[in-house]
CSV table of C-alpha atoms and ligand atoms in Angstrom, one decimal:
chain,number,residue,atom,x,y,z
H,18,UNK,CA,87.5,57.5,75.5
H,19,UNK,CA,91.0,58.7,74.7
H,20,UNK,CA,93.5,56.7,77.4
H,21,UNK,CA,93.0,53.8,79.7
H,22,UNK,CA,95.3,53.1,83.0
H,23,UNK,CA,95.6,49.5,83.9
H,24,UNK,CA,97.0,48.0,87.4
H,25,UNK,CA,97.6,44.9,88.6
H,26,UNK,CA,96.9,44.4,92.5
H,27,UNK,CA,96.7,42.0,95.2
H,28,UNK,CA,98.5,38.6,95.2
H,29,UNK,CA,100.3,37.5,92.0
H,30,UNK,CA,98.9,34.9,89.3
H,31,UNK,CA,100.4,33.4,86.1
H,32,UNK,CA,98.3,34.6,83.5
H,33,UNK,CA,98.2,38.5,84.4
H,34,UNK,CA,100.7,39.3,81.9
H,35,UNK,CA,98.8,38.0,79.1
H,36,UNK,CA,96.3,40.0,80.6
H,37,UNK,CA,98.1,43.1,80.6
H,38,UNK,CA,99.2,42.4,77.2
H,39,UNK,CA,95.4,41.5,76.0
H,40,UNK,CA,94.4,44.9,77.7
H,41,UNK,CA,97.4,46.9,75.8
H,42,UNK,CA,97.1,45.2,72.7
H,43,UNK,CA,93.2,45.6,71.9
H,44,UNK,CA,93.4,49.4,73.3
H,45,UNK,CA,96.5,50.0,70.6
H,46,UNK,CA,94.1,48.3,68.2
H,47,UNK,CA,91.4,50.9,69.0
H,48,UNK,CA,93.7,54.0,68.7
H,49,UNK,CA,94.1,54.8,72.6
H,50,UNK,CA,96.5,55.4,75.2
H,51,UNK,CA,97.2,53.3,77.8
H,52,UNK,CA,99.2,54.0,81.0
H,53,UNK,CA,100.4,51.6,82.8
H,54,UNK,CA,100.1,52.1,87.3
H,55,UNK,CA,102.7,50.7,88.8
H,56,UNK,CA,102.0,48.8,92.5
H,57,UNK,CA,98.2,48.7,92.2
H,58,UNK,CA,96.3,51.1,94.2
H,59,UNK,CA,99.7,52.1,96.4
H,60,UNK,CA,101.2,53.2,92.8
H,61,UNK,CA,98.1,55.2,91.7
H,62,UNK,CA,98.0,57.0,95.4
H,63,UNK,CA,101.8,58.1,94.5
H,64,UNK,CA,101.8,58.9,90.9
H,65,UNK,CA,103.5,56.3,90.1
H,66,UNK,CA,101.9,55.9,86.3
H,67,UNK,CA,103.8,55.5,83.4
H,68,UNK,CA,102.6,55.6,79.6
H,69,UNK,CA,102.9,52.3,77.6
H,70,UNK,CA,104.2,51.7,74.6
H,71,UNK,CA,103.5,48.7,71.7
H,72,UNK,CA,106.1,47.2,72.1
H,73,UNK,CA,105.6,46.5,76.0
H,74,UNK,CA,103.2,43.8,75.2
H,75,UNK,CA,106.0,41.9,73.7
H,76,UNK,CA,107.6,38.9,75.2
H,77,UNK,CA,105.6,38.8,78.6
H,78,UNK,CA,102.8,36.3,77.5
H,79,UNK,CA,104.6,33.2,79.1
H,80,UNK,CA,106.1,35.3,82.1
H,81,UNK,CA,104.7,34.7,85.7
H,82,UNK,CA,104.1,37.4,87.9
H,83,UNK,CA,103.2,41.2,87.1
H,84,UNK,CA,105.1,43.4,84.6
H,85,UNK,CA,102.7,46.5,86.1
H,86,UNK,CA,104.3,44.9,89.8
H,87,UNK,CA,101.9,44.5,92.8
H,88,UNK,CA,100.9,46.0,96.1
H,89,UNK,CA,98.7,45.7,99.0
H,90,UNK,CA,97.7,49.3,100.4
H,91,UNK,CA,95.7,49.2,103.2
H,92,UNK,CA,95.1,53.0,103.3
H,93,UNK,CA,93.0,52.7,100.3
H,94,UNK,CA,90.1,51.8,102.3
H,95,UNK,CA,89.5,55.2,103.3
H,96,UNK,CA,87.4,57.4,101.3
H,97,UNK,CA,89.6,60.2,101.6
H,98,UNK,CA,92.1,58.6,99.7
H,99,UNK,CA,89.8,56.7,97.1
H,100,UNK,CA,88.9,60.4,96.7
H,101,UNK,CA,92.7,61.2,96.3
H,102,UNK,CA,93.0,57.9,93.6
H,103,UNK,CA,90.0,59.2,91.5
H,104,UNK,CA,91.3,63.0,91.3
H,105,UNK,CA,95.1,61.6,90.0
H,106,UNK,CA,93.5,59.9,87.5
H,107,UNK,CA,91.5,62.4,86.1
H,108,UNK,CA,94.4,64.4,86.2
H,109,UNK,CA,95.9,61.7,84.0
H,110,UNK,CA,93.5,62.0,81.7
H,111,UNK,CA,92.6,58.3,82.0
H,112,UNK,CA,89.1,58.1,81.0
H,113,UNK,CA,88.5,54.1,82.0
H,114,UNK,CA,90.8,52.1,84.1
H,115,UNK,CA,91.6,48.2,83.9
H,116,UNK,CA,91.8,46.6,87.5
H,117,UNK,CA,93.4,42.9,87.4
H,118,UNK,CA,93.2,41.6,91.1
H,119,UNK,CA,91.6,39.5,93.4
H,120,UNK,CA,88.5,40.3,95.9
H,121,UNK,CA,89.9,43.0,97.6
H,122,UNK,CA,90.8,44.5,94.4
H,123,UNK,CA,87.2,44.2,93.5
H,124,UNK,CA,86.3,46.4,96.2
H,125,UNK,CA,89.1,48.8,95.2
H,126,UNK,CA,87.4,49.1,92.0
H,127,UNK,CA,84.1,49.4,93.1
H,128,UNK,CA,84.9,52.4,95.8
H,129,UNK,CA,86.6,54.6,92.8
H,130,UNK,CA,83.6,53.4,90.2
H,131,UNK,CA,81.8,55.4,93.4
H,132,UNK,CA,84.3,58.3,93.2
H,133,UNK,CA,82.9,58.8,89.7
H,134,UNK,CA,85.9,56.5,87.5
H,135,UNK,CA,85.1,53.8,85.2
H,136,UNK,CA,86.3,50.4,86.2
H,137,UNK,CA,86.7,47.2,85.1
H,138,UNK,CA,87.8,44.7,86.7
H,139,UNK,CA,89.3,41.1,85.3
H,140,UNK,CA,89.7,38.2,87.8
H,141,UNK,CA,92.9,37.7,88.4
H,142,UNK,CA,93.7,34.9,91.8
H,143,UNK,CA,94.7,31.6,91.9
H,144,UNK,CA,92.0,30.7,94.4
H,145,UNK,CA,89.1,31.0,92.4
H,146,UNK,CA,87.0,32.3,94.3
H,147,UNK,CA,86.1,35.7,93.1
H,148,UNK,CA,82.4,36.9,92.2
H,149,UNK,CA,81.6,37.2,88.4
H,150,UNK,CA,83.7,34.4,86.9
H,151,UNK,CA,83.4,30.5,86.6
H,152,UNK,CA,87.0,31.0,86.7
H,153,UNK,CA,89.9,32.7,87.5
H,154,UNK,CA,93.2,33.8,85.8
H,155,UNK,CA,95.5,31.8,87.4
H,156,UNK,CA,93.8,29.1,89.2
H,157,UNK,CA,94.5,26.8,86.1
H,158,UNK,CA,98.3,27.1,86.8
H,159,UNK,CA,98.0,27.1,89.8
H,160,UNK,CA,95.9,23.5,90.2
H,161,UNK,CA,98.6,22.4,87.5
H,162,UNK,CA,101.3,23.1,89.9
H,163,UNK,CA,100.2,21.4,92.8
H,164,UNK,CA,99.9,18.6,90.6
H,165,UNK,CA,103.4,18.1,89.4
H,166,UNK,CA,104.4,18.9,93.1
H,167,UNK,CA,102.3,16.1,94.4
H,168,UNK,CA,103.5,13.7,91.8
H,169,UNK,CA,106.9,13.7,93.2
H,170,UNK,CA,106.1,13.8,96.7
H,171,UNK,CA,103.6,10.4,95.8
H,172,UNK,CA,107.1,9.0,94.4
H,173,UNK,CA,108.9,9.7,97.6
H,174,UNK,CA,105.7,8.3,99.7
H,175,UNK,CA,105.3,5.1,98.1
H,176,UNK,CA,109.3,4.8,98.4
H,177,UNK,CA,109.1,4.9,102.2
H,178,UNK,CA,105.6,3.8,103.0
H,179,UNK,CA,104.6,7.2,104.1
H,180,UNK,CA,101.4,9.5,104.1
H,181,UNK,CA,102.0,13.0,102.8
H,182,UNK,CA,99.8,15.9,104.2
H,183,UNK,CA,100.1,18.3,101.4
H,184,UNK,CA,98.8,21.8,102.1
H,185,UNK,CA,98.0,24.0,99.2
H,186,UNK,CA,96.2,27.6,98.9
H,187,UNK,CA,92.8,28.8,98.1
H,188,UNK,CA,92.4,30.8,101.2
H,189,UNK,CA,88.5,30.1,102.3
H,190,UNK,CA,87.7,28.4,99.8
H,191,UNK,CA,89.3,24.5,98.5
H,192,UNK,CA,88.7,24.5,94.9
H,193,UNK,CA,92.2,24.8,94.3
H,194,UNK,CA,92.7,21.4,96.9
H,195,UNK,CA,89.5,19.7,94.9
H,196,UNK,CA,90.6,20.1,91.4
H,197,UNK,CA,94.6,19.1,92.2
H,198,UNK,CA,93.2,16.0,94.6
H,199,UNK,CA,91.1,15.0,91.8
H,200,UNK,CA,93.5,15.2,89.4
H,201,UNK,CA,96.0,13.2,91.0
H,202,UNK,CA,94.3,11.1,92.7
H,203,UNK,CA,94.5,12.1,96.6
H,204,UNK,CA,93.1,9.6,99.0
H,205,UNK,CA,91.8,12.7,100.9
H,206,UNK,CA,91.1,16.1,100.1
H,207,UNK,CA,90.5,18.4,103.2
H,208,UNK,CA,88.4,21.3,102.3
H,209,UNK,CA,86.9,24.1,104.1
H,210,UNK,CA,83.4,23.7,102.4
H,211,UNK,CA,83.0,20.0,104.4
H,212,UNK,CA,83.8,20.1,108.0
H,213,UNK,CA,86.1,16.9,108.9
H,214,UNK,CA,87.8,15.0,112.2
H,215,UNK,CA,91.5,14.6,112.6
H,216,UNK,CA,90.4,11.6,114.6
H,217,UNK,CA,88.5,10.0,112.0
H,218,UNK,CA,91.0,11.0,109.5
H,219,UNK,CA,93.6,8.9,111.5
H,220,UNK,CA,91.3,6.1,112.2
H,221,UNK,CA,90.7,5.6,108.5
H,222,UNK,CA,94.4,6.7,107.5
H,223,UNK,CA,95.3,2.9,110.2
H,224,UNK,CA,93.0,1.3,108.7
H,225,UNK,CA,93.7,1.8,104.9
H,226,UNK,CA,97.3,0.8,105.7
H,227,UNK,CA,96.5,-2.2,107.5
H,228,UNK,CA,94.4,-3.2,104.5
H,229,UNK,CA,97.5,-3.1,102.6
H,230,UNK,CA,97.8,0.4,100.7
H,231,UNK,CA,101.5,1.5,101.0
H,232,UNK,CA,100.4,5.2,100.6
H,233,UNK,CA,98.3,8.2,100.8
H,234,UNK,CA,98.3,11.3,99.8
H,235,UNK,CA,96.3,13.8,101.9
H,236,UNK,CA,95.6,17.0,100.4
H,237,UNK,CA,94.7,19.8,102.8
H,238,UNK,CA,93.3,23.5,101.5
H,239,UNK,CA,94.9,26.1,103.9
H,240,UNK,CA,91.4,26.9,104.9
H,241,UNK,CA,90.5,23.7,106.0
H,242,UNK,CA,93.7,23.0,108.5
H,243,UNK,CA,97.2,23.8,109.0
H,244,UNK,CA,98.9,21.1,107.2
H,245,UNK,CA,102.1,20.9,109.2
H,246,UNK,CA,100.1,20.8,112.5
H,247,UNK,CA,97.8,18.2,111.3
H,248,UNK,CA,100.9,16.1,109.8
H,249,UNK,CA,102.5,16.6,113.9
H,250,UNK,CA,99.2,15.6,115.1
H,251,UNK,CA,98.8,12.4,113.2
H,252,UNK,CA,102.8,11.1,113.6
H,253,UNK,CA,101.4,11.6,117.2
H,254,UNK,CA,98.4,9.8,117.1
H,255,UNK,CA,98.9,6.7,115.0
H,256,UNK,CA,102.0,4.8,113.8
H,257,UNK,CA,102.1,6.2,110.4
H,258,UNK,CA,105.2,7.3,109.1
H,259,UNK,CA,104.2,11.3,107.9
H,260,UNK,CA,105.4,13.5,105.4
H,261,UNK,CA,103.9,17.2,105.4
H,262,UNK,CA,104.7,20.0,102.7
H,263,UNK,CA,103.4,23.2,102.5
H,264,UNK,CA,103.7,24.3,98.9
H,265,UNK,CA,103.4,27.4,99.8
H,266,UNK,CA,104.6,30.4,97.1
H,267,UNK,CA,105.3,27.9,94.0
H,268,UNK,CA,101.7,28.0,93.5
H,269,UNK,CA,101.1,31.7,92.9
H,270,UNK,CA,104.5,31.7,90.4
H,271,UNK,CA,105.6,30.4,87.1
H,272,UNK,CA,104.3,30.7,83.5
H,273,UNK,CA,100.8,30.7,83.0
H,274,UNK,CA,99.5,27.2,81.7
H,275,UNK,CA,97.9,27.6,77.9
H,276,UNK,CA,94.4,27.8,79.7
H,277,UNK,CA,95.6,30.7,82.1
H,278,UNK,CA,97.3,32.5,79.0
H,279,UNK,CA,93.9,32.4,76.9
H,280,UNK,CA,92.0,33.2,79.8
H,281,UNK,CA,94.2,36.6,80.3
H,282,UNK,CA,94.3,37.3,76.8
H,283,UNK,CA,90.5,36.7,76.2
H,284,UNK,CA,89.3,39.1,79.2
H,285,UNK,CA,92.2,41.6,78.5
H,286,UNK,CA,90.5,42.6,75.2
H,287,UNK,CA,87.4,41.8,76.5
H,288,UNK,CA,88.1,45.1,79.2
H,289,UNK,CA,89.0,47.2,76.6
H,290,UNK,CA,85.7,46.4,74.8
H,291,UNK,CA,83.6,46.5,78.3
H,292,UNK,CA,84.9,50.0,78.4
H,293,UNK,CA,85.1,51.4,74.9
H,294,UNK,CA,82.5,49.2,72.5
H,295,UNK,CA,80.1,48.8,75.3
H,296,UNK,CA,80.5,51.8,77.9
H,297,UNK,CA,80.2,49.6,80.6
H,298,UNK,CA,81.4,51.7,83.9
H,299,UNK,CA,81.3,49.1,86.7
H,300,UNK,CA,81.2,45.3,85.5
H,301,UNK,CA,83.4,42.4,86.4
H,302,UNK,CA,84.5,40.9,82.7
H,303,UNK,CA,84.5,37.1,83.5
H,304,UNK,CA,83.9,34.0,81.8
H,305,UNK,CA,80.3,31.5,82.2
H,306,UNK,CA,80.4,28.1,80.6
H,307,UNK,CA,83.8,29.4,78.3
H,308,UNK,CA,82.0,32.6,77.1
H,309,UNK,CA,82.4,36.4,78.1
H,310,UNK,CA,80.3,38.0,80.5
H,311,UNK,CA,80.0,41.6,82.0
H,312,UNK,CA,78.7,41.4,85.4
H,313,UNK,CA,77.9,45.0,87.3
H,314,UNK,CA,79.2,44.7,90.4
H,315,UNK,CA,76.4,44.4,92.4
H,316,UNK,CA,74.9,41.8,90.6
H,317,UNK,CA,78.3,39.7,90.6
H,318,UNK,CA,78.2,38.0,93.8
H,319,UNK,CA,75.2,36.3,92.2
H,320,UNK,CA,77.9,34.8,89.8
H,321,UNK,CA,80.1,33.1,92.0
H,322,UNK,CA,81.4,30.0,91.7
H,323,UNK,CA,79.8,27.8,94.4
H,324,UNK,CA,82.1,25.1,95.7
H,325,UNK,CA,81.2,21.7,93.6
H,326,UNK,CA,79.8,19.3,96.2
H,327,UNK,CA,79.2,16.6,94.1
H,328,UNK,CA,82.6,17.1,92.5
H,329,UNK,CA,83.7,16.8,96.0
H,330,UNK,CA,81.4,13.4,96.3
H,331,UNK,CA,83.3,12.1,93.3
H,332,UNK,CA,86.5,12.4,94.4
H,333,UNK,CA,85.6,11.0,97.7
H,334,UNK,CA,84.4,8.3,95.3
H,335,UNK,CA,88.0,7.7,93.1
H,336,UNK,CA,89.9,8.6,96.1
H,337,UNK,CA,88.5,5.3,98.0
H,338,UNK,CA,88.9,5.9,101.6
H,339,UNK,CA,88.0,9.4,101.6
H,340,UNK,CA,83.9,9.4,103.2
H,341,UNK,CA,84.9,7.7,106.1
H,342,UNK,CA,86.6,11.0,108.1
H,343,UNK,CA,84.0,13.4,107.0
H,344,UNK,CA,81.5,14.8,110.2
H,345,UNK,CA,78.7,14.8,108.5
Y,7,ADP,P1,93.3,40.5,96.4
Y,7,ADP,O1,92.9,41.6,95.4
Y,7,ADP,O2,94.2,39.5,95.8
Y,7,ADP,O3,92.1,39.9,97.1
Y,7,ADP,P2,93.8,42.1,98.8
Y,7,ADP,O4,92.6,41.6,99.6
Y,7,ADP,O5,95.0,42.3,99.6
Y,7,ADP,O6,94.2,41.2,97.6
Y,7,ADP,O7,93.3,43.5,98.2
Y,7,ADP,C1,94.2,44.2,97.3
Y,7,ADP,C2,94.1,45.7,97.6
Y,7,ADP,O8,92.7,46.1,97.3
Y,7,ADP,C3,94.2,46.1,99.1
Y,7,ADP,O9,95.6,46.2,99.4
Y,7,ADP,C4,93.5,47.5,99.1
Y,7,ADP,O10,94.4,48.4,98.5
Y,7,ADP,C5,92.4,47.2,98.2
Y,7,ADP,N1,91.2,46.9,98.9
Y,7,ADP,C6,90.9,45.7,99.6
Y,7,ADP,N2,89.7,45.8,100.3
Y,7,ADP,C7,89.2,47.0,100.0
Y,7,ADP,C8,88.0,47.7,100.4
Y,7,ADP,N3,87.1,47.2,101.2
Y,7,ADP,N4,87.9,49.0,99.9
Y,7,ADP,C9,88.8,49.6,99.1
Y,7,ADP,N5,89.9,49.0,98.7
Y,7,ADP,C10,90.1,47.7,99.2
């Protein structure tokens, strides 16, 4: 193997430059080439591939966002142009490519590893939810985020008396809204994984406050509800002076926390291994219990991380009120 490409694709996590940089550093270490696609698979189907240098690794390690930049391309589902991918990048030269992107990135990956490319791919989503991986680049950051966002909004809340729907990402899955509500403290985390009432939620939002707390904080995954609708709903339904944020964007940007900057760094040389030291052609390079693993691709949905449900049961636990709203 003589040069690697590398892409970053999908939505944006902190961490995926020190991913990039892992990848560019350990390949420079083993005496290859890297080029660098610009715009994920959209970039690859339009030549848009430039070679990187050394000194491109430098000073991106903190940055959010993707140096390589990121794209959704739709017409990348079709064979014909997964066809088109795999020919430009034998025309490259690239020998072994580097994907850094979420689940539909995966499948990216796995369609040109069937056009006859090898591909690795590193998990890169701050939802956590990707096959392969106990964790995510990204999702670290991102959980930190929400945190410090929630902190404030708990100051404002217990200012005014006020319960604050806070609605955070994780698409389908909550393990973004588990770990932050744990972490600080949330009287109610509202999670896709366990089904819930808005009417039991209000019920035992009343009767919390007439028992004397002065706030609550209500996170809400954006799988579970829409936060701004369920904040209407309960200023509607009870007497409860509401608060709702969506937090929207913050969460995918800003610099990676030290976990998240490992994380990238550790699977980024770990790719370059996969694909060099190991010849692996199709495998997911994730982490179990803090160590490396190479997953084939269709053996890694057997390595997803299943949502925690007695973590869940714990923070229903510290968060007090929380079991009495569930539908179960
Ligand atoms: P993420 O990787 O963050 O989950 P997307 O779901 O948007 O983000 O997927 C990123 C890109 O991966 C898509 O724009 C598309 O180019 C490619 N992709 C997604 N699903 C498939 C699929 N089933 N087959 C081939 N490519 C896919």
């Amino acid at each position: 193997m003589k040069t690697i490409g590398v892409l970053t694709s999908g939505g944006d996590s902190p961490g995926m430059n020190a991913a990039v940089r892992g990848v560019l550093r350990a390949a420079f270490h083993h005496g290859l080439s890297v080029c660098g696609i610009r715009q994920g698979y959209k970039g690859l189907l339009h030549e848009d591939i430039v070679p990187m240098k050394p000194y491109m690794a430098g000073g991106i390690v903190h940055r959010g966002g993707t140096i390589l930049k990121t794209a959704r391309c739709l017409e990348f589902k079709e064979e014909n142009m997964q066809k088109k991918a795999a020919d430009i990048l034998r025309k490259h030269h690239i020998d072994g490519l580097v994907v850094i992107g979420g689940d539909g990135s995966l499948k990216g990956a796995e369609a040109l590893y069937r056009q006859g490319i090898s591909v690795v791919t590193l998990p890169g989503t701050i939802d956590n939810d990707m096959p392969g991986t106990d964790e995510t680049i990204g999702f670290d950051s991102a959980v930190n985020t929400v945190l410090q966002a929630v902190h404030k909004i708990r100051d404002t809340a217990s200012s005014h008396d006020r319960a604050a729907v806070v609605e955070v990402m994780g698409r389908h899955a909550g393990h973004i809204a588990l770990a932050a509500g744990l972490a600080c403290g949330a009287e109610y985390i509202l999670v896709p994984e366990v089904p819930f009432s808005r009417e039991k939620l209000a019920v035992s939002l009343e009767e919390q406050m007439k028992a004397g707390r002065t706030n609550s904080i209500v996170i809400c995954a954006e799988g579970a509800d829409d936060g701004r609708a369920l904040g209407m709903w309960l200023k509607e339904r009870t007497d409860i002076d509401i608060c709702m944020t969506n937090l929207g964007y913050v969460q995918r940007g800003g610099e990676p926390t030290a976990r998240d900057a490992i994380l990238g760094g550790v699977l980024g040389a770990s790719a370059v291994e996969a694909l060099t030291v190991h010849g692996f052609t199709h495998h997911v390079v994730g982490v179990e219990r803090s160590r490396v693993i190479y997953t084939p691709y269709e053996q890694a949905e057997e390595k997803r991380r299943t949502f925690s449900r007695p973590l869940y049961d714990l923070a229903a636990m510290l968060g007090a009120a929380q079991d009495e709203f569930s539908i179960e």
